[in-house]
Coordinates of C-alpha atoms and ligand atoms in Angstrom, one line a residue:
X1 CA -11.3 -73.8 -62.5
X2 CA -13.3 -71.0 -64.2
X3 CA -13.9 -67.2 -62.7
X4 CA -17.5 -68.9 -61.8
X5 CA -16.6 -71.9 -59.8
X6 CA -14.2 -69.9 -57.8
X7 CA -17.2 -67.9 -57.0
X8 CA -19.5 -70.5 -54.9
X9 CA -19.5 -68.8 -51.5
X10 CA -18.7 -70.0 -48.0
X11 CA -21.1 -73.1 -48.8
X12 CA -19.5 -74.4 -52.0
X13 CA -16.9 -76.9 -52.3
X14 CA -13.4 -75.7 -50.2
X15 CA -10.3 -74.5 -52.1
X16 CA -7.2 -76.1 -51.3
X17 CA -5.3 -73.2 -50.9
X18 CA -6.3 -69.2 -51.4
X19 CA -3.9 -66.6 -51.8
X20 CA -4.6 -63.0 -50.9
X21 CA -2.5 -60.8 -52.4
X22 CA -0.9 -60.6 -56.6
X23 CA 2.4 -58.7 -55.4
X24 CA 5.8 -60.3 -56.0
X25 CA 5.5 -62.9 -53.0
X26 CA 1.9 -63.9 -53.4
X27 CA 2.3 -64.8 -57.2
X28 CA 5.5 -66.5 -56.7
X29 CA 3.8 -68.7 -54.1
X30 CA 1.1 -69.1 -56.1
X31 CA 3.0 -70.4 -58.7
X32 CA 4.6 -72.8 -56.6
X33 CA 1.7 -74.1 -55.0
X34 CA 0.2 -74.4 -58.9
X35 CA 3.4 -76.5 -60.3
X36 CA 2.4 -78.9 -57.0
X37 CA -1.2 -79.5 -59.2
X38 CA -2.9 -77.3 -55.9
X39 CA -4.9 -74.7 -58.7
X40 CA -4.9 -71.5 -56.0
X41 CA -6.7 -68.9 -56.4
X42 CA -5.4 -65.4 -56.1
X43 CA -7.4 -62.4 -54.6
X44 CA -6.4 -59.1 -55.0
X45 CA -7.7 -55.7 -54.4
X46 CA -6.4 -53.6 -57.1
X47 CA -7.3 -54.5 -60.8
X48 CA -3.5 -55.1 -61.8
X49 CA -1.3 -57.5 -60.6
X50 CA 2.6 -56.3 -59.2
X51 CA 1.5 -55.0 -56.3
X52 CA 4.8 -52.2 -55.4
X53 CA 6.0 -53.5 -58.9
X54 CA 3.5 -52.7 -60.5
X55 CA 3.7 -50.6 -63.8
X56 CA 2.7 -47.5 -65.9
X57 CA 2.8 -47.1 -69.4
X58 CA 5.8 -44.2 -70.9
X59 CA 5.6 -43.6 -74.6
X60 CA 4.9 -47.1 -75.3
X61 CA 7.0 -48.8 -73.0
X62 CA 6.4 -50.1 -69.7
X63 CA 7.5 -48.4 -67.2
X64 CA 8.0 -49.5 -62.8
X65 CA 5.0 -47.0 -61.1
X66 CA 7.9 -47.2 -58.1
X67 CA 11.4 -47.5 -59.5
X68 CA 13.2 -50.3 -59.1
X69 CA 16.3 -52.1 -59.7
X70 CA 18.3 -55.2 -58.7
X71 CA 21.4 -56.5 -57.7
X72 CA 24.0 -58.8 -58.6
X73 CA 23.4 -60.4 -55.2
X74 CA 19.7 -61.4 -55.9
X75 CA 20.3 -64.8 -56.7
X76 CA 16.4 -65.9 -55.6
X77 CA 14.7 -63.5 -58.1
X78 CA 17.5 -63.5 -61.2
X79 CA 17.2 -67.6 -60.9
X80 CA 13.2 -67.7 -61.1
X81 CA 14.0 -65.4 -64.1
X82 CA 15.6 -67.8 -66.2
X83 CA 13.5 -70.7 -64.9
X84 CA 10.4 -68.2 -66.5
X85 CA 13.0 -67.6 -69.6
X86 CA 13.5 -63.5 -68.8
X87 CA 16.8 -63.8 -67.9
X88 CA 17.8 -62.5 -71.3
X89 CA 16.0 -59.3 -70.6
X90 CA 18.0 -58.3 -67.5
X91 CA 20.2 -55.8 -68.3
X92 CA 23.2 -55.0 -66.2
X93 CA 23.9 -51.4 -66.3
X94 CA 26.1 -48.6 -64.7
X95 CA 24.9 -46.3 -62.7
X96 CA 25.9 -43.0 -60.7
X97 CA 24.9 -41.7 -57.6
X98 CA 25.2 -38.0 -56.5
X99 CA 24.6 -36.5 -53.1
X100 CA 22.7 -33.1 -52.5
X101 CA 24.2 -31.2 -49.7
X102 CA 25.2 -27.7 -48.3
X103 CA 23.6 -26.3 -51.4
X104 CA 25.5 -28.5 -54.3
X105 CA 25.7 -32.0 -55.9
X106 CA 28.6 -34.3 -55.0
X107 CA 29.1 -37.2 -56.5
X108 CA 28.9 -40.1 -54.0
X109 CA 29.5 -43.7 -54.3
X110 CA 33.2 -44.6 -55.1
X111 CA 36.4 -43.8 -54.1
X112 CA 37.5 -41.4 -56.3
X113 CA 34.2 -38.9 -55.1
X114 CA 34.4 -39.5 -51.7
X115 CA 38.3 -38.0 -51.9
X116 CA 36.4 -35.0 -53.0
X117 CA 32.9 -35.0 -50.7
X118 CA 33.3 -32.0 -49.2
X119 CA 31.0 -32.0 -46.6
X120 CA 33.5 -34.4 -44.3
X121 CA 36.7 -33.5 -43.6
X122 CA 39.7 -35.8 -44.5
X123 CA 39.3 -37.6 -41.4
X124 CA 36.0 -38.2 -41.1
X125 CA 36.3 -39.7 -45.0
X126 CA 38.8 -42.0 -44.1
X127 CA 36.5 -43.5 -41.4
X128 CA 33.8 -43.4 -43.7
X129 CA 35.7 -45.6 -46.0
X130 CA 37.3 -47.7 -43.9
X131 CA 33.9 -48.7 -41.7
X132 CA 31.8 -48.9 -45.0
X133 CA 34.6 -51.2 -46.1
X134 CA 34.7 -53.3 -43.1
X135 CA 30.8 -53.8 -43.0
X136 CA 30.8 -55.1 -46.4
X137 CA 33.3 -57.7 -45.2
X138 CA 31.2 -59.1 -41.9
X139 CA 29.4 -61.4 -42.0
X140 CA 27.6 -61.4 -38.7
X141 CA 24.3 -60.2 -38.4
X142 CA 24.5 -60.3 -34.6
X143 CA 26.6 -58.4 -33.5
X144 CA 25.0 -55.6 -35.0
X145 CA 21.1 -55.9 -32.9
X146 CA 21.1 -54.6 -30.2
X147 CA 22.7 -50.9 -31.0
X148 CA 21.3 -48.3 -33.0
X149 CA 22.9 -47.6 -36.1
X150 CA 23.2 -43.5 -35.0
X151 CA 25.3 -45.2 -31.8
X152 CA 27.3 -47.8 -33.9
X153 CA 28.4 -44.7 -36.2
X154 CA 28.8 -42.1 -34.3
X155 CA 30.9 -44.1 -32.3
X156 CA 32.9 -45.4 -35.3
X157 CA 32.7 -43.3 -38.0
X158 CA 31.9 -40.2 -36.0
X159 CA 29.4 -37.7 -35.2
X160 CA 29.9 -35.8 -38.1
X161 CA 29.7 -38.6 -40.6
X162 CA 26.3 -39.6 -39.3
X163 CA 25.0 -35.7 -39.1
X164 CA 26.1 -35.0 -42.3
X165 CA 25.8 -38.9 -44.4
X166 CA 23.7 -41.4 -42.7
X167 CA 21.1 -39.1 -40.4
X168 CA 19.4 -37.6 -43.5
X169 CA 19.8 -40.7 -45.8
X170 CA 18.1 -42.5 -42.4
X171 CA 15.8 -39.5 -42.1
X172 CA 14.4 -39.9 -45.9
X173 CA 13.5 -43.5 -45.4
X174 CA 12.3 -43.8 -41.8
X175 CA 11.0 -40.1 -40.9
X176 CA 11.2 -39.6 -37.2
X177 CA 12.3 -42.5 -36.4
X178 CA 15.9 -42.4 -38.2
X179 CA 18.0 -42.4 -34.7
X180 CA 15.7 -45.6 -33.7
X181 CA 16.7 -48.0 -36.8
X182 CA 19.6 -50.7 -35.7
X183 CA 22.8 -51.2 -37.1
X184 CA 21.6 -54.5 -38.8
X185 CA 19.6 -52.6 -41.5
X186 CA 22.9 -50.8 -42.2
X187 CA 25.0 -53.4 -42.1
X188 CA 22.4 -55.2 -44.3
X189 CA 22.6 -52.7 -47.1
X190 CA 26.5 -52.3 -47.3
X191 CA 26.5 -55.9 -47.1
X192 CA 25.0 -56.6 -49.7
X193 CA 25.6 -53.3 -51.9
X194 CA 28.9 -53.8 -51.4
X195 CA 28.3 -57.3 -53.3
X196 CA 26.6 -55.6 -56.7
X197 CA 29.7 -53.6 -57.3
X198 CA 32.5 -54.3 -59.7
X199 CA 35.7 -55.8 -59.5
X200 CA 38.0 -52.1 -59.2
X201 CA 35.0 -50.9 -56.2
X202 CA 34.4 -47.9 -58.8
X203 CA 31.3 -48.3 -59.9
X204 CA 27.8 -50.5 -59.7
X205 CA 26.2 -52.2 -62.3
X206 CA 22.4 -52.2 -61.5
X207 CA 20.0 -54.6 -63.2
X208 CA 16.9 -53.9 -65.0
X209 CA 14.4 -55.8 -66.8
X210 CA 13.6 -54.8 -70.5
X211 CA 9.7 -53.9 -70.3
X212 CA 10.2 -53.2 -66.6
X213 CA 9.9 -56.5 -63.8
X214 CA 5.8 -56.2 -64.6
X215 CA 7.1 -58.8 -66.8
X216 CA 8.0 -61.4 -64.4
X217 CA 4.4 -60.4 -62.3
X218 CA 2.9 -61.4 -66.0
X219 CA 4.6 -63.7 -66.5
X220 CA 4.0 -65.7 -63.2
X221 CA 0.2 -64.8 -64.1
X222 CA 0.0 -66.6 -67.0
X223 CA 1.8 -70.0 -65.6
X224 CA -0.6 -70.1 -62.6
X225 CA -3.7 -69.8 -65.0
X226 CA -1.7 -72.6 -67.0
X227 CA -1.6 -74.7 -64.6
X228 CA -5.4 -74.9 -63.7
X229 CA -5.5 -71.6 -61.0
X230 CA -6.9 -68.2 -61.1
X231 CA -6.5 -64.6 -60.5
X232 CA -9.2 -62.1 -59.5
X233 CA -8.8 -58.3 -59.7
X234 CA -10.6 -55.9 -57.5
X235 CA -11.7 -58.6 -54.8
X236 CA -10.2 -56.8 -51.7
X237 CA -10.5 -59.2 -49.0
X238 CA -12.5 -57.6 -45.9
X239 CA -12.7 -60.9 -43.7
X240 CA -11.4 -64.0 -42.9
X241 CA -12.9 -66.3 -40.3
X242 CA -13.1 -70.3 -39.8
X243 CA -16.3 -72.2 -40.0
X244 CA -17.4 -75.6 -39.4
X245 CA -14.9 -78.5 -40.0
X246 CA -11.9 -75.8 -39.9
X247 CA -12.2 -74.7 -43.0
X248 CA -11.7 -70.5 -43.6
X249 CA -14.5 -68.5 -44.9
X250 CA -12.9 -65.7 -47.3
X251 CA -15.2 -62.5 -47.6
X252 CA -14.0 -60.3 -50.3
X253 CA -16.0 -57.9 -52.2
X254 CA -18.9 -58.9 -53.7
X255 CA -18.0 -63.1 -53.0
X256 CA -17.0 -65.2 -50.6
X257 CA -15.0 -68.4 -51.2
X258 CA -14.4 -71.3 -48.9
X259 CA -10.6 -72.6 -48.6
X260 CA -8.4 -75.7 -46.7
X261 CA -5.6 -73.3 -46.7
X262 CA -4.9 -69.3 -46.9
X263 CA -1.6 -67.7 -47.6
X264 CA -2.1 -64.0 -46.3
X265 CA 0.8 -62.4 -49.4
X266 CA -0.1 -59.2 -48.0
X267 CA 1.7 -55.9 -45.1
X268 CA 1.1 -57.6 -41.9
X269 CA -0.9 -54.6 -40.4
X270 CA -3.9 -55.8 -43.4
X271 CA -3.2 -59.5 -42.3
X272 CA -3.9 -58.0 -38.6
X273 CA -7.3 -56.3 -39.8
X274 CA -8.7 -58.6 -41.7
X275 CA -7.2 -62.0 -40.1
X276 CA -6.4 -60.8 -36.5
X277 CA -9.3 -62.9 -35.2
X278 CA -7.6 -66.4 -35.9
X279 CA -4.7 -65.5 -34.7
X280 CA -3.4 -65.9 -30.8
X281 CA -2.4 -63.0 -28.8
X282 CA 1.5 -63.4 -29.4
X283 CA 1.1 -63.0 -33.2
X284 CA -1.6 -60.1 -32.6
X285 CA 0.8 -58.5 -30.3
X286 CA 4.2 -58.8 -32.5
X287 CA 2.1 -57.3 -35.7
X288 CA 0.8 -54.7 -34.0
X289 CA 4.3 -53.3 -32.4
X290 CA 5.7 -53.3 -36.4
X291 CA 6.1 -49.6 -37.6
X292 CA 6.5 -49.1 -41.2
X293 CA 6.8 -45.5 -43.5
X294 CA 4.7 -45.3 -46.3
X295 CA 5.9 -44.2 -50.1
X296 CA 4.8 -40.8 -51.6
X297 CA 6.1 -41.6 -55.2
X298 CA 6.0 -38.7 -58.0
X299 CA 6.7 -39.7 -61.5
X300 CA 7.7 -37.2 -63.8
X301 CA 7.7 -37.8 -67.6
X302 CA 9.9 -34.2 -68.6
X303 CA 11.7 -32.5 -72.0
X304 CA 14.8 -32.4 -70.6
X305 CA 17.3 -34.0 -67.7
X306 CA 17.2 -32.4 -64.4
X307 CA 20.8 -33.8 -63.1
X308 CA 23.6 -36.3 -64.6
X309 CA 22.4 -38.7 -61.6
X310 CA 20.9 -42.0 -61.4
X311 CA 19.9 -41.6 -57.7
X312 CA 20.7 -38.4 -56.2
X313 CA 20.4 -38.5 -52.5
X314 CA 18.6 -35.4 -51.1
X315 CA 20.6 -34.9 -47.6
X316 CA 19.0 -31.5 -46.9
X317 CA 16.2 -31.2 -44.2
X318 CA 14.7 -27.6 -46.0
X319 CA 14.0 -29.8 -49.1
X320 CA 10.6 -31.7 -49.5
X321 CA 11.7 -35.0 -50.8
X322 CA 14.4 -37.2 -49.8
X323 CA 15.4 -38.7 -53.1
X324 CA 15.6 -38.4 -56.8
X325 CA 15.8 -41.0 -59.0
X326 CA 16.4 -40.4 -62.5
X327 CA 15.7 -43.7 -64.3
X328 CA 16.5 -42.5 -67.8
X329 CA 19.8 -41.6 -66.5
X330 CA 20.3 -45.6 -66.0
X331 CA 17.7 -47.3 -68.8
X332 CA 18.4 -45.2 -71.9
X333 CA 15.6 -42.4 -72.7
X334 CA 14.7 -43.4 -76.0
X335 CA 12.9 -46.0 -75.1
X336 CA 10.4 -43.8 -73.5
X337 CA 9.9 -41.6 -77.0
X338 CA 12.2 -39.6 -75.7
X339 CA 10.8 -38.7 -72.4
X340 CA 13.4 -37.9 -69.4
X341 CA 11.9 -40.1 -66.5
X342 CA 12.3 -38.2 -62.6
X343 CA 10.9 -40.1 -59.8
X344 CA 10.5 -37.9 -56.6
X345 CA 10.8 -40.2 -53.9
X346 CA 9.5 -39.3 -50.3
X347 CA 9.1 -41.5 -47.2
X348 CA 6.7 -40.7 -44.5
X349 CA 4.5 -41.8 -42.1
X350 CA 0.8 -43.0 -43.3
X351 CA -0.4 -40.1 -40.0
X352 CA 1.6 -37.4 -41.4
X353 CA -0.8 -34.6 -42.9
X354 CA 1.7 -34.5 -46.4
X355 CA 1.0 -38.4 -47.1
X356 CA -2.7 -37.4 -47.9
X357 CA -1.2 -34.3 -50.4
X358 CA -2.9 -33.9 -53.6
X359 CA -0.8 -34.3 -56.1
X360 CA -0.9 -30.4 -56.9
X361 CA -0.2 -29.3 -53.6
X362 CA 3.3 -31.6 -53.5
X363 CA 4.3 -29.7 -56.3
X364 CA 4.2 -26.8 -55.3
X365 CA 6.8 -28.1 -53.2
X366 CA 8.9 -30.1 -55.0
X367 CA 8.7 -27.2 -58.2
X368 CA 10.4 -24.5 -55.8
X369 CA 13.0 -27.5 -54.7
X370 CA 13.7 -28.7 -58.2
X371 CA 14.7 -25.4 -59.3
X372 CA 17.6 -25.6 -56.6
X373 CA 18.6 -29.0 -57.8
X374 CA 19.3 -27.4 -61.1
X375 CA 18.0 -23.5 -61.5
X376 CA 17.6 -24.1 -65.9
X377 CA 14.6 -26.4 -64.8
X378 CA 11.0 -25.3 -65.6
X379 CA 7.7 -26.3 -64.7
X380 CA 7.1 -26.7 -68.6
X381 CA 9.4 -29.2 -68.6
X382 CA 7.1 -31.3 -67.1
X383 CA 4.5 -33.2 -69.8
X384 CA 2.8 -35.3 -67.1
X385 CA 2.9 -36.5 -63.9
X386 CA 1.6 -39.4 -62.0
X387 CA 1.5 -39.6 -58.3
X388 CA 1.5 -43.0 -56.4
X389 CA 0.9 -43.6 -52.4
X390 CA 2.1 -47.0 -50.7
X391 CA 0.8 -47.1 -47.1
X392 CA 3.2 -50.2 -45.9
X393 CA 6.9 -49.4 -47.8
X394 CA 9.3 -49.7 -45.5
X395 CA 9.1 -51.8 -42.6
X396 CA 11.2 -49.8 -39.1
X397 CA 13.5 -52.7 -38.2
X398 CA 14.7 -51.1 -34.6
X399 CA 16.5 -52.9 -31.9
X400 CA 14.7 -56.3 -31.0
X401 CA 13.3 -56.8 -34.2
X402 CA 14.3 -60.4 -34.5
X403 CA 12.0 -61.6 -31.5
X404 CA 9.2 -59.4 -32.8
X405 CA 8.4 -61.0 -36.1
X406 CA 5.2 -62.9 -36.5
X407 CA 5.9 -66.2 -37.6
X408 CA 4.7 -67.6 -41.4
X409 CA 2.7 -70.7 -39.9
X410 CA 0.5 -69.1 -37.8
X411 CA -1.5 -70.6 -34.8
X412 CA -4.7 -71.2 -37.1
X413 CA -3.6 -74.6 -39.0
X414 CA -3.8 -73.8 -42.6
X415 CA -3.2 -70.2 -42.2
X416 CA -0.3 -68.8 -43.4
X417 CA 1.6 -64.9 -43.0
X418 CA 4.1 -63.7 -45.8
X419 CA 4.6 -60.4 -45.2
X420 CA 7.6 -57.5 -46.1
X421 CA 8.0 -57.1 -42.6
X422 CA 9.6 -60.8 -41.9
X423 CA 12.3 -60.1 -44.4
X424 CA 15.2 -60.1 -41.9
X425 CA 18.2 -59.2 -41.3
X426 CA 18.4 -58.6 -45.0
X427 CA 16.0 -55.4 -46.2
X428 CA 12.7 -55.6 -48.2
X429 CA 13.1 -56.1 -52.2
X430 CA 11.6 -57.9 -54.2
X431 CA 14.3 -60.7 -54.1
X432 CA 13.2 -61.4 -50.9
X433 CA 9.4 -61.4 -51.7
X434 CA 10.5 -64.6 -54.3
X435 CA 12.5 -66.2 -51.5
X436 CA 9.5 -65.5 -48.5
X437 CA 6.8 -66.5 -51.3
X438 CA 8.6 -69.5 -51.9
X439 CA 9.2 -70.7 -48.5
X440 CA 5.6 -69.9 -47.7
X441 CA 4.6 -72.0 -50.4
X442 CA 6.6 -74.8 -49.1
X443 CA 5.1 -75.2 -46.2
X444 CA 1.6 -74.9 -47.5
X445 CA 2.0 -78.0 -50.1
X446 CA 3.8 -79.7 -47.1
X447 CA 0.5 -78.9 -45.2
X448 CA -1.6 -80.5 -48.2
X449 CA 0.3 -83.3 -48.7
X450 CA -0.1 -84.2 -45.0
X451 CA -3.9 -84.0 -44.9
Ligands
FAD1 C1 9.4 -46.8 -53.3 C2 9.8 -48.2 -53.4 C3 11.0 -48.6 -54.1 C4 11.4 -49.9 -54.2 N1 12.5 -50.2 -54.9 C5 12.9 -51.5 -55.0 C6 14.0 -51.8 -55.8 O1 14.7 -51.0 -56.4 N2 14.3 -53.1 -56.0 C7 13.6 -54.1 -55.3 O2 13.9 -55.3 -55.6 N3 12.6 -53.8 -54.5 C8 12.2 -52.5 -54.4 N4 11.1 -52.2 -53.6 C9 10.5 -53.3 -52.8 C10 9.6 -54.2 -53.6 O3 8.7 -53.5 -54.4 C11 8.8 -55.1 -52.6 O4 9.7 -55.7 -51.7 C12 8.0 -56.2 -53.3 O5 7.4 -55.7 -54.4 C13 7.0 -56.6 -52.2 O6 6.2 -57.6 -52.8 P1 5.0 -58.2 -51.9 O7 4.3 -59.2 -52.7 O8 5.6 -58.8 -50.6 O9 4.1 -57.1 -51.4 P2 3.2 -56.0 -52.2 O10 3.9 -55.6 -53.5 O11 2.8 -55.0 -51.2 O12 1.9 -56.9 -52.6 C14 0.8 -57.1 -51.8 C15 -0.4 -57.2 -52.7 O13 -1.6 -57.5 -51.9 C16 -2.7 -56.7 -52.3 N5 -3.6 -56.6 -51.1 C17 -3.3 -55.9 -50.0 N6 -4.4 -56.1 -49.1 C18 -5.3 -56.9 -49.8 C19 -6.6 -57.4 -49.5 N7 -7.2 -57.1 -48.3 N8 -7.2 -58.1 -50.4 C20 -6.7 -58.4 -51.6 N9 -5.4 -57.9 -52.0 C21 -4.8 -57.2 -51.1 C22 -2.0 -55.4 -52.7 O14 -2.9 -54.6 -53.5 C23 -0.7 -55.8 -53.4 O15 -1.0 -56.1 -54.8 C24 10.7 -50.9 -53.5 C25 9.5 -50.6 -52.8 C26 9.1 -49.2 -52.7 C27 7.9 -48.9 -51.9

């Protein structure tokens, strides 16, 4: 199929399947649904595929615009890695974590630093250790629903162990609505953390992919195309509706395209807006109550290195960011001509007045805040700087969430939902977004199959 047959309008001959959305999930479906001999076409809005893993360009190397890394645990992404023959360029490396608190780094992450955190007594360490080490044991996802984490750890680790730990890690991620999130995202992440670490439980090997995981999004490009479908670039999707003989009638920009089947690979909210008129008033209702916290990502290409940290959690409410992420602290600098890469990472809501920040007016910000980190750094340090904005990043899983996600098959036959905000009781990445992709595609070729 050619960039011009695609093109026929809602009167042409029907797709068998479309796919709105090049991140992660939509390409692996896509892909899928290609290898079945269905030739999808993919839509996108932006004019690169990767969608949050997309990538910039550092001194000649590719580079994640949003850092990223993987885990041991990610069996779903590191096994359609070697079936795409990149698992050679996964590279399992070391890294350290630090915590910024009262007005000093700690290092945080192992046992050996938490005997000297500081900020909890020898008490409230202990408890620490000995919850964080029984959540990575259990296994039930349950039990841990219907309570807030603040409850479950205040009542178990202790006030002062959320206060001064989890309420500002939980406050960097989810903004106001830290004390709302359940237990089961916690227990989630230690779960599952706790399965990337090595044998002694003193350090984590974090995976990355040489030429950053854009090359797994090109990759899947070029076997869809191979297989007889298609991508388009900057053809945002505005409408969907269903015409005569129950086919859908896809309005992007500039073309429409007529299709038996749609897979929506996109944040549920932008299924909502441009979908929510096939669906039924359950699935309208369950998308609208999801609440997710949007990405203000800074990347910083500088001279030197600000801290020895990988990821240096920012546990301090008078700073302006609640994370830094020094990838060239993990992936080694040279590969980036030298270049020290900083990622300034800061979670708020889409509504909050600092999400629409220029990128001039966050540094003077996060210049002042830096200096604190480490008072050597300059501003000429800095030789460029690229800001990035993701409106859906982090999906609020409170208490109830379970009954309030939208199904995949939704009412409309042939219409389809994959969206971050399903991933559950595990958290968003982009392991999931292989494992949702593929289990979307699933039932789509079942669904073509059938007709
Ligand atoms: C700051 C940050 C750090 C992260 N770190 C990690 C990490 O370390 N490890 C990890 O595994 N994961 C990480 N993730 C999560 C990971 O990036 C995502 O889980 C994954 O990439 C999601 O893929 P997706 O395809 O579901 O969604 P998306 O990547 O959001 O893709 C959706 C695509 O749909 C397109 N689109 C939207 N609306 C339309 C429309 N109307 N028409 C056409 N196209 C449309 C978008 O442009 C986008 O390309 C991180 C995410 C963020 C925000």
């Amino acid at each position: 199929m050619t960039k011009h047959q695609a093109e026929q309008g809602c009167g042409g001959e029907p797709l068998s399947v479309l796919v709105v959305g090049a991140g992660v999930a939509g390409l692996t479906a896509a892909y899928r649904l290609a290898q079945a001999g269905l030739k999808p076409l993919v839509l996108e809005s932006y004019p690169e595929a990767g969608g949050l893993a997309r990538a910039i360009s550092v001194g000649g190397e590719k580079l994640d615009a949003l850092y990223h890394h993987i885990f041991t645990s990610d069996l779903a992404y590191l096994s359609l890695a070697e079936e795409l023959g990149l698992k050679e360029t996964i590279e399992w490396l070391p890294s350290r974590m630090g915590f910024w608190s009262e007005g000093r780094l700690w290092d945080f992450g192992t046992p050996a630093s938490l005997l000297k955190f500081g900020p909890l007594s020898a008490f409230d360490r202990f408890r620490f250790a000995w919850w964080t080490f029984y959540l990575q044991r259990c296994r039930n996802a349950e039990a841990f629903e219907g309570v807030t984490a603040r409850d479950w750890v205040c009542r178990h680790m202790g006030a002062r162990v959320w206060e001064k730990v989890w309420e500002p890690l939980f406050r960097q991620k989810f903004s106001s609505m830290a004390g709302e999130v359940a237990m089961v995202w916690l227990w989630g992440k230690i779960a599952l953390r706790g399965r990337s670490r090595n044998r002694s439980g003193m350090g984590e090997s974090l995976g990355y992919m040489k030429g950053a995981f854009i090359r797994l999004v090109d990759e899947l490009v070029g076997k869809i195309v191979d297989h007889g479908g298609e991508v388009l670039f900057r053809k945002e999707v505005q409408r969907i509706s269903q015409g005569e003989g129950g086919h859908f009638c896809v309005e992007a920009r500039g073309a429409s395209f007529r299709a038996h089947s749609v897979l929506l690979a996109i944040p549920a909210r932008d299924a909502l807006r441009i979908a929510g008129e096939l669906m039924n008033d359950d699935e309208r209702g369950k998308i609208a109550s999801l609440r997710s916290t949007g990405a203000l990502c800074t990347v910083l290409e500088m001279k030197h290195s600000l801290s020895p940290y990988y990821w240096l959690n920012v546990a301090d409410a008078s700073m302006p960011f609640g994370g830094l992420i020094e990838h060239t602290n993990y992936v080694p600098h040279s590969r980036y001509g030298n270049r020290h890469i900083l990622y300034i990472s800061n979670y708020l809501f889409p509504d909050d007045p600092v999400f629409k920040y220029s990128q001039g007016r966050l540094m003077e910000s996060y210049v002042p805040a830096l200096k604190r980190i480490n008072q050597a750094f300059e501003e000429s340090w800095i030789m460029k700087i690229r800001h990035f904005r993701a409106e859906s990043a982090q999906p609020i899983v409170d208490q109830g969430y379970r009954e309030r996600i939208p199904p995949m098959k939704l009412s409309a036959p042939g219409l389809v939902l994959c969206s971050m905000a399903q991933i559950y009781p595990e958290d968003r990445g982009q392991n999931y977004a292989v494992v949702y992709g593929e289990r979307a595609a699933k039932l789509l070729i079942a669904r073509c199959r059938a007709a």
